[in-house]
Short mmCIF file of C-alpha atoms in Angstrom, two decimals:
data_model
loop_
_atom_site.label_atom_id
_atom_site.label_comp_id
_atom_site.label_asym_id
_atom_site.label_seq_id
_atom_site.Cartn_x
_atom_site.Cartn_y
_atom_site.Cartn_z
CA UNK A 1 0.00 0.00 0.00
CA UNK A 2 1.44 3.44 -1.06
CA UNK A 3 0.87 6.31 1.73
CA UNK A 4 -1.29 8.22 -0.10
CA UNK A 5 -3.40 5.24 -0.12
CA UNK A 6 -2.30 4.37 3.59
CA UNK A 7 -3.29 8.02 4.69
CA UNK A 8 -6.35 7.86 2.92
CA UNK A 9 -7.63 4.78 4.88
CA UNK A 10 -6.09 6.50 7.58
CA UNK A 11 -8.18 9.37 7.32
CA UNK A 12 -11.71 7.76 6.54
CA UNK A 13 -10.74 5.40 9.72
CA UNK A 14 -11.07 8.57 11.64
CA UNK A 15 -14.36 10.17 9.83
CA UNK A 16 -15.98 6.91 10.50
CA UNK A 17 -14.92 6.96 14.19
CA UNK A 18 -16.29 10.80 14.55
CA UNK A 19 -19.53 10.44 12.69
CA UNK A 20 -18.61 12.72 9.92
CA UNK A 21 -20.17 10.08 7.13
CA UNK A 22 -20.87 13.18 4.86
CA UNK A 23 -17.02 14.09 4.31
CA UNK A 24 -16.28 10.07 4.74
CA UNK A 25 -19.20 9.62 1.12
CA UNK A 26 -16.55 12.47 -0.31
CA UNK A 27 -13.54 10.07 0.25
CA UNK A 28 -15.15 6.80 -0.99
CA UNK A 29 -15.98 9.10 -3.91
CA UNK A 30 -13.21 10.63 -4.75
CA UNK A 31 -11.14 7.25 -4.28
CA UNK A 32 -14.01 5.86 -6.93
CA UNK A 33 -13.53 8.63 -9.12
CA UNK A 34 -9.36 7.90 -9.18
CA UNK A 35 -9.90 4.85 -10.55
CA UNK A 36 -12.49 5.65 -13.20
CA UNK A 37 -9.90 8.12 -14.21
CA UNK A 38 -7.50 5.48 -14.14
CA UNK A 39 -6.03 3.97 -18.03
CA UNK A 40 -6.52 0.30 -16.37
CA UNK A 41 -7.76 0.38 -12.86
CA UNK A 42 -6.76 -3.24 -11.16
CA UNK A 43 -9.53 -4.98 -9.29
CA UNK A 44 -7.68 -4.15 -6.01
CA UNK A 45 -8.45 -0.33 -6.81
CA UNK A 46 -12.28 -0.92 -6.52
CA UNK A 47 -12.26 -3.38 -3.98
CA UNK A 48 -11.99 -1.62 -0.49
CA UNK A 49 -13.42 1.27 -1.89
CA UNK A 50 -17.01 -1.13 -2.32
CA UNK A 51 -16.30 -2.37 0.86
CA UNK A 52 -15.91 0.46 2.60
CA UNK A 53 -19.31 2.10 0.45
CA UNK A 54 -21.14 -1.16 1.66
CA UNK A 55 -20.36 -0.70 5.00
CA UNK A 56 -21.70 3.60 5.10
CA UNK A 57 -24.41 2.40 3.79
CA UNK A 58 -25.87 0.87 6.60
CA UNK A 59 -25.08 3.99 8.54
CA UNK A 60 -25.85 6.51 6.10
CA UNK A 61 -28.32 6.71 3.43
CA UNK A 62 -27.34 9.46 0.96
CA UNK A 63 -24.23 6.91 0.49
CA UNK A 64 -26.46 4.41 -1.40
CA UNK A 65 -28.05 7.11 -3.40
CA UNK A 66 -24.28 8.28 -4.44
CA UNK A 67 -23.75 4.79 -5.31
CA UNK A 68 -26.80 4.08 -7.56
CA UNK A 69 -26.01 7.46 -9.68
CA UNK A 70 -22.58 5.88 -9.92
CA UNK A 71 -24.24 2.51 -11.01
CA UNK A 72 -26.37 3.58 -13.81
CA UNK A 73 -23.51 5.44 -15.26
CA UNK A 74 -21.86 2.06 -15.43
CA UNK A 75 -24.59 0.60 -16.95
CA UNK A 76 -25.22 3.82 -19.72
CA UNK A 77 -21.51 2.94 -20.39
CA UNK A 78 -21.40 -0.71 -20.86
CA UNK A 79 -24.62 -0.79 -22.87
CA UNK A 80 -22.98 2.36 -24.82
CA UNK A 81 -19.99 -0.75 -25.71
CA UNK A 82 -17.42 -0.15 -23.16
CA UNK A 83 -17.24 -3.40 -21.36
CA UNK A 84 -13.79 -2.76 -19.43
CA UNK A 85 -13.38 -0.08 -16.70
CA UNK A 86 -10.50 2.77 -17.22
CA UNK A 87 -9.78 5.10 -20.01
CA UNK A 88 -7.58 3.24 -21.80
CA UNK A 89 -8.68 1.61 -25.29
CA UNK A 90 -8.82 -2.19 -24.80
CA UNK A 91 -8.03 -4.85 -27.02
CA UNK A 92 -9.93 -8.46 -27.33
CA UNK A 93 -6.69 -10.48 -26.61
CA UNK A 94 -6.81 -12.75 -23.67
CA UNK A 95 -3.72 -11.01 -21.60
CA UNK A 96 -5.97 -7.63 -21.39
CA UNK A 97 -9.42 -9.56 -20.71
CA UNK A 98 -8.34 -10.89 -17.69
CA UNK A 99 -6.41 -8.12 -16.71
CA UNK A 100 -8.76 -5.36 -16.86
CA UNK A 101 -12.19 -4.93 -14.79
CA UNK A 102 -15.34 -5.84 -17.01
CA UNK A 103 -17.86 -3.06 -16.17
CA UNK A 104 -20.50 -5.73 -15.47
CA UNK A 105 -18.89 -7.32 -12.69
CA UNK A 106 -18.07 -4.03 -11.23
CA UNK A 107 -21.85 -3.48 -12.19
CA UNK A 108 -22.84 -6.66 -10.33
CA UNK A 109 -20.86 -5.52 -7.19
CA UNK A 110 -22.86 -2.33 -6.70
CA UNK A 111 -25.60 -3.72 -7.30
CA UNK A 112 -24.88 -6.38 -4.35
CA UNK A 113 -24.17 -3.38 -1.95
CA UNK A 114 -27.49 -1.78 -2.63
CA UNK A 115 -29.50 -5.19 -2.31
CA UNK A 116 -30.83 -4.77 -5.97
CA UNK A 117 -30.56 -8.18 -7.82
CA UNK A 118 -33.30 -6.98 -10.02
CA UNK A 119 -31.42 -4.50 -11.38
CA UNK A 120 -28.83 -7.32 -12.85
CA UNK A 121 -31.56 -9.52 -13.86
CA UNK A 122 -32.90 -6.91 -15.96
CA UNK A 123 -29.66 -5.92 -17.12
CA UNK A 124 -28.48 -9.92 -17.72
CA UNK A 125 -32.09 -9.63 -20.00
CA UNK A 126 -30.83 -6.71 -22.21
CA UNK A 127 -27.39 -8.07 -22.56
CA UNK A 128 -29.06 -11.15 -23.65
CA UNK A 129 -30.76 -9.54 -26.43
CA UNK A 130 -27.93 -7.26 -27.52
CA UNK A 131 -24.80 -9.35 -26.62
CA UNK A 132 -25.24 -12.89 -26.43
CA UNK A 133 -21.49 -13.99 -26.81
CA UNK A 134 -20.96 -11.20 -23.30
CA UNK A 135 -24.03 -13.18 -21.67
CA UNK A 136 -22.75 -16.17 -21.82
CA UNK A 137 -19.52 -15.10 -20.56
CA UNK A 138 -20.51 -13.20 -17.93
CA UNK A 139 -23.46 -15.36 -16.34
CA UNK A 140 -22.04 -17.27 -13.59
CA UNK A 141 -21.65 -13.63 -12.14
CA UNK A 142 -25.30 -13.05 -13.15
CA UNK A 143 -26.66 -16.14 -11.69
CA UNK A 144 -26.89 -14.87 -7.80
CA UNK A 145 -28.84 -12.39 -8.50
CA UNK A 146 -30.70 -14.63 -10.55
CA UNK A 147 -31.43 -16.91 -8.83
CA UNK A 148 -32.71 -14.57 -6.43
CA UNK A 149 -35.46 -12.80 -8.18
CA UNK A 150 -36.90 -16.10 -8.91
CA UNK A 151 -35.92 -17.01 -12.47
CA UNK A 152 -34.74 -20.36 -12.15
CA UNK A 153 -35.70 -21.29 -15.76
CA UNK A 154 -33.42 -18.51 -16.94
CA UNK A 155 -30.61 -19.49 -13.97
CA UNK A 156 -30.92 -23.43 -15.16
CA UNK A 157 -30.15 -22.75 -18.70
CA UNK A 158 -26.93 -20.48 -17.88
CA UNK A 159 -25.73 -22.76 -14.82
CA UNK A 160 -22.75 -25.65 -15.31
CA UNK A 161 -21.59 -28.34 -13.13
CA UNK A 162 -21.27 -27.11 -9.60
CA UNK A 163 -18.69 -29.80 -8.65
CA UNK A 164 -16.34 -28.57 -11.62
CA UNK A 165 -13.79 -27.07 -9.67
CA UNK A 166 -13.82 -29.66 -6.38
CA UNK A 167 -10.68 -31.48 -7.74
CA UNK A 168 -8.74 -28.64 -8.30
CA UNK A 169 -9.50 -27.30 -4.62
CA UNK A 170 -8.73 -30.55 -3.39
CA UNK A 171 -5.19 -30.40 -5.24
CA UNK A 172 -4.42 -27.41 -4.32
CA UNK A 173 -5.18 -27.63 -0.39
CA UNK A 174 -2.02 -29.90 -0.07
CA UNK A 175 -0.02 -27.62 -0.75
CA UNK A 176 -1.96 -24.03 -0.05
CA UNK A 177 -3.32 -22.74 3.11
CA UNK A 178 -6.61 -20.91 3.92
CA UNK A 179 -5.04 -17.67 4.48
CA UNK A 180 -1.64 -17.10 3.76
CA UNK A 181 0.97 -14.93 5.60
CA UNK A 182 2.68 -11.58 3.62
CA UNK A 183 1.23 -10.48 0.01
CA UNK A 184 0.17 -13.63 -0.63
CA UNK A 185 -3.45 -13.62 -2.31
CA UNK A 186 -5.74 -16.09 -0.60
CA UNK A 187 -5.98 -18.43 -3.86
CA UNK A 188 -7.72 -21.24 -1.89
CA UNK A 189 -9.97 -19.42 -0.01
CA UNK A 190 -11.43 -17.94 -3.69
CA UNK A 191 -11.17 -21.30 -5.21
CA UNK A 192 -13.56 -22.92 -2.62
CA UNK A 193 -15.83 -19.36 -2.39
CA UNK A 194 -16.74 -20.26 -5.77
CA UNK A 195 -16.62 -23.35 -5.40
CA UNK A 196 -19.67 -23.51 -2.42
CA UNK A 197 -21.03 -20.58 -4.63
CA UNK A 198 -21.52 -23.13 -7.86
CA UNK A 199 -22.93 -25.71 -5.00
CA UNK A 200 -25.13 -23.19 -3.61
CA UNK A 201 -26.55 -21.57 -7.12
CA UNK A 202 -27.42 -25.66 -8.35
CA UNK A 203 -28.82 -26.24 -4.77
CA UNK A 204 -31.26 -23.34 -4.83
CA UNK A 205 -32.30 -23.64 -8.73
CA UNK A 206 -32.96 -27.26 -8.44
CA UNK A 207 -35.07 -26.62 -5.31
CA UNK A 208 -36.95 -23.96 -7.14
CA UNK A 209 -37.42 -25.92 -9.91
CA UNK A 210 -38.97 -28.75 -7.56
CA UNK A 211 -35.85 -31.38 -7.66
CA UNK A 212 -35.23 -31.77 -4.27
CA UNK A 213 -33.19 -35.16 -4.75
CA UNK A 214 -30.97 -33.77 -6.91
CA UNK A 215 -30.11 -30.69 -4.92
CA UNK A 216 -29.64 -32.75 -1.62
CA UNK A 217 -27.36 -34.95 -3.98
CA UNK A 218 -25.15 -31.94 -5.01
CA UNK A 219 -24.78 -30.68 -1.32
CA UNK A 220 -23.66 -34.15 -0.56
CA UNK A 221 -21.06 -34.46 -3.31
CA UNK A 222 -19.72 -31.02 -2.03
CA UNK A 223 -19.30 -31.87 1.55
CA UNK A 224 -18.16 -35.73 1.26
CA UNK A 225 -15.68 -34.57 -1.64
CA UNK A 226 -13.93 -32.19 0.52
CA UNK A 227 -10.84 -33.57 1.43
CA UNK A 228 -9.95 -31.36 4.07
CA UNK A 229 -11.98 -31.06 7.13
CA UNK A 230 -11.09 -27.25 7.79
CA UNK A 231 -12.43 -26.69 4.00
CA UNK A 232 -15.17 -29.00 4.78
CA UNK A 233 -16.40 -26.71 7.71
CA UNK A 234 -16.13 -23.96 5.86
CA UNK A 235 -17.91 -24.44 3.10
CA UNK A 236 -20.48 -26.17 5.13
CA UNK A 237 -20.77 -22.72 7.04
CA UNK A 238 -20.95 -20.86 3.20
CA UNK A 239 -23.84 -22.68 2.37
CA UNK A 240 -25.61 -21.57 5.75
CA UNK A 241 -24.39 -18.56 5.55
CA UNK A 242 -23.61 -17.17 2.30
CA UNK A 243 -21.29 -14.70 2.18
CA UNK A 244 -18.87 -16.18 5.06
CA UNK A 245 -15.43 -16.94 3.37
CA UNK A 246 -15.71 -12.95 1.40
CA UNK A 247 -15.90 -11.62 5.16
CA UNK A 248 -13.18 -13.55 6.01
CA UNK A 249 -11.71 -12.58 3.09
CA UNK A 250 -11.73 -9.06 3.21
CA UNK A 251 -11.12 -9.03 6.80
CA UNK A 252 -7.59 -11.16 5.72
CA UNK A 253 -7.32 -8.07 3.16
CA UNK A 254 -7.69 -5.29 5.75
CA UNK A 255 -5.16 -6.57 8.12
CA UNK A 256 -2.71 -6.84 5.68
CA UNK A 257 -3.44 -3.33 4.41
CA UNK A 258 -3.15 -2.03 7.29
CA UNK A 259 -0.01 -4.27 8.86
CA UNK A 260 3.04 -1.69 9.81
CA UNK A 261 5.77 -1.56 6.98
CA UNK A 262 3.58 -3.69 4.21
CA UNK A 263 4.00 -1.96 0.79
CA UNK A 264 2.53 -2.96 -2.60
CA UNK A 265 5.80 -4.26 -3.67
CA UNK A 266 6.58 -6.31 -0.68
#
C-alpha cells in the first residue's frame, strides 16, 4: 500500500470513528472517481473502496443514493460498448481480458451493496438480447442475482456443473493454506468461495425448480468430496451462511493493508 493510499484509509478510519459520514461519502468518492480516471484500474483499486461504500451504507443513506447514480452510469456505459473499466482503449486479446475490470462485474458488485438483484436480472435480460457472446460469458456472475429474483428457468439454462472445480480445490489444499501470511493472495480461499457458490446456485435452482433429490445430492457431493476437514467446515458454514469466506476474506485483506511496513511491492 502506497501512503497516499495508507493516509487515505487512515483518514476515513477517523471520519468513520467521529460520525462525519458526509465528508467520509466524499472520500469513498473521490477514491471511486481515481480509478475511473485510471487507463486500467486493477480490481484491487475498486475493492476496499465497495467495501468500505457497503459498510456507510448501513449507517448513512445518501451513500447508497451516491452509489446508484454511480451505477447507472456504469450501466449507460457498458450498454454504450465499453465493457472494461479505465480510459484506456482495450483490445480483445486474452492477456488484457483478464487483466482489466469488465464493467458488469463491477456493475454486479454495486448492485450487491445496494441489495438490488433486479437490477442485474434486468440488465443480464438486455445483454441477452444485444450481446449474447458477453451473456454467456458473464453469467455465472449473473446467476446470484438470478437466482434470487426467482428465475430459475433462466438461472438453469446459464448454470454448469457445480462440482467442476472440487478437484482442483482438493489439489491445491495440499499444498496451499486458507489464508496465507505476507502479500500472498488467498488463492484457496477464492477457489472454494466459488466453489460452495456453484454448490449453492445448483442447490437453490434445483429446489426452485422442484428437484429436491438432486439438490440434496449436489450438497452431498460437495461436503463428502472435501478432502480437508477445515475446508469442509467452511464451506459447510458458506452454504448456511452465504457470504462467510468474502468476510473472512476481506477481513484477511484489511489486516494486511493495514499491517506496519507492508507496501505494494513487498
Amino acid at each position: 500500500m502506497d501512503e497516499q493510499t495508507r493516509a487515505s484509509m487512515q483518514r476515513m478510519q477517523t471520519l468513520e470513528d467521529e460520525g462525519r459520514y458526509d465528508e467520509l461519502l466524499a472520500c469513498l468518492e473521490g477514491l471511486y472517481a481515481q480509478a475511473e480516471h485510471a487507463p486500467a484500474p486493477a480490481r484491487a483499486d475498486y475493492f476496499m473502496t465497495m467495501f468500505q461504500w457497503k459498510l456507510l451504507i448501513e449507517k448513512y443513506a445518501p451513500a447508497a443514493s451516491a452509489l446508484a447514480r454511480a451505477r447507472d452510469e456504469q450501466v449507460r456505459r457498458l450498454l454504450g460498448g465499453e465493457p472494461y473499466a479505465g480510459t484506456a482503449p482495450w483490445l480483445e486479446d486474452h492477456r488484457q481480458m483478464f487483466e482489466r475490470v469488465e464493467r458488469f462485474f463491477l456493475i454486479v458488485d454495486m448492485n450487491e451493496t445496494l441489495g438490488d438483484p433486479r437490477a442485474t436480472h434486468a440488465l443480464f435480460l438486455q445483454l441477452e438480447a444485444q450481446e449474447p457472446d458477453l451473456t454467456r460469458r458473464h453469467a455465472w456472475r449473473a446467476l446470484p442475482a438470478i437466482v434470487e429474483t426467482g428465475d430459475f428457468v433462466l438461472a438453469e439454462r446459464y448454470r454448469g456443473d457445480p462440482l467442476k472445480l472440487l478437484a482442483e480445490v482438493n489439489c491445491n489444499a495440499r499444498s496451499l493454506t486458507l489464508f496465507p501470511p505476507g502479500r500472498q493472495a488467498p488463492r484457496l480461499a477464492a477457489e472454494l468461495m466459488s466453489l460452495t457458490r456453484e454448490v449453492r446456485i445448483a442447490i437453490a435452482v434445483l429446489h426452485g425448480l422442484d428437484r429436491p433429490a438432486e439438490a440434496y445430492a449436489v450438497r452431498d457431493g460437495l461436503l463428502r468430496g472435501l478432502e480437508s476437514e477445515e475446508l469442509r467446515m467452511l464451506a459447510e458454514r458458506e452454504l448456511g451462511e452465504p457470504g462467510t469466506i468474502s468476510r473472512r476474506m476481506a477481513e484477511h485483506q484489511m489486516a494486511l493493508e493495514q499491517a506496519p511496513g507492508m507496501t505494494a511491492g513487498a
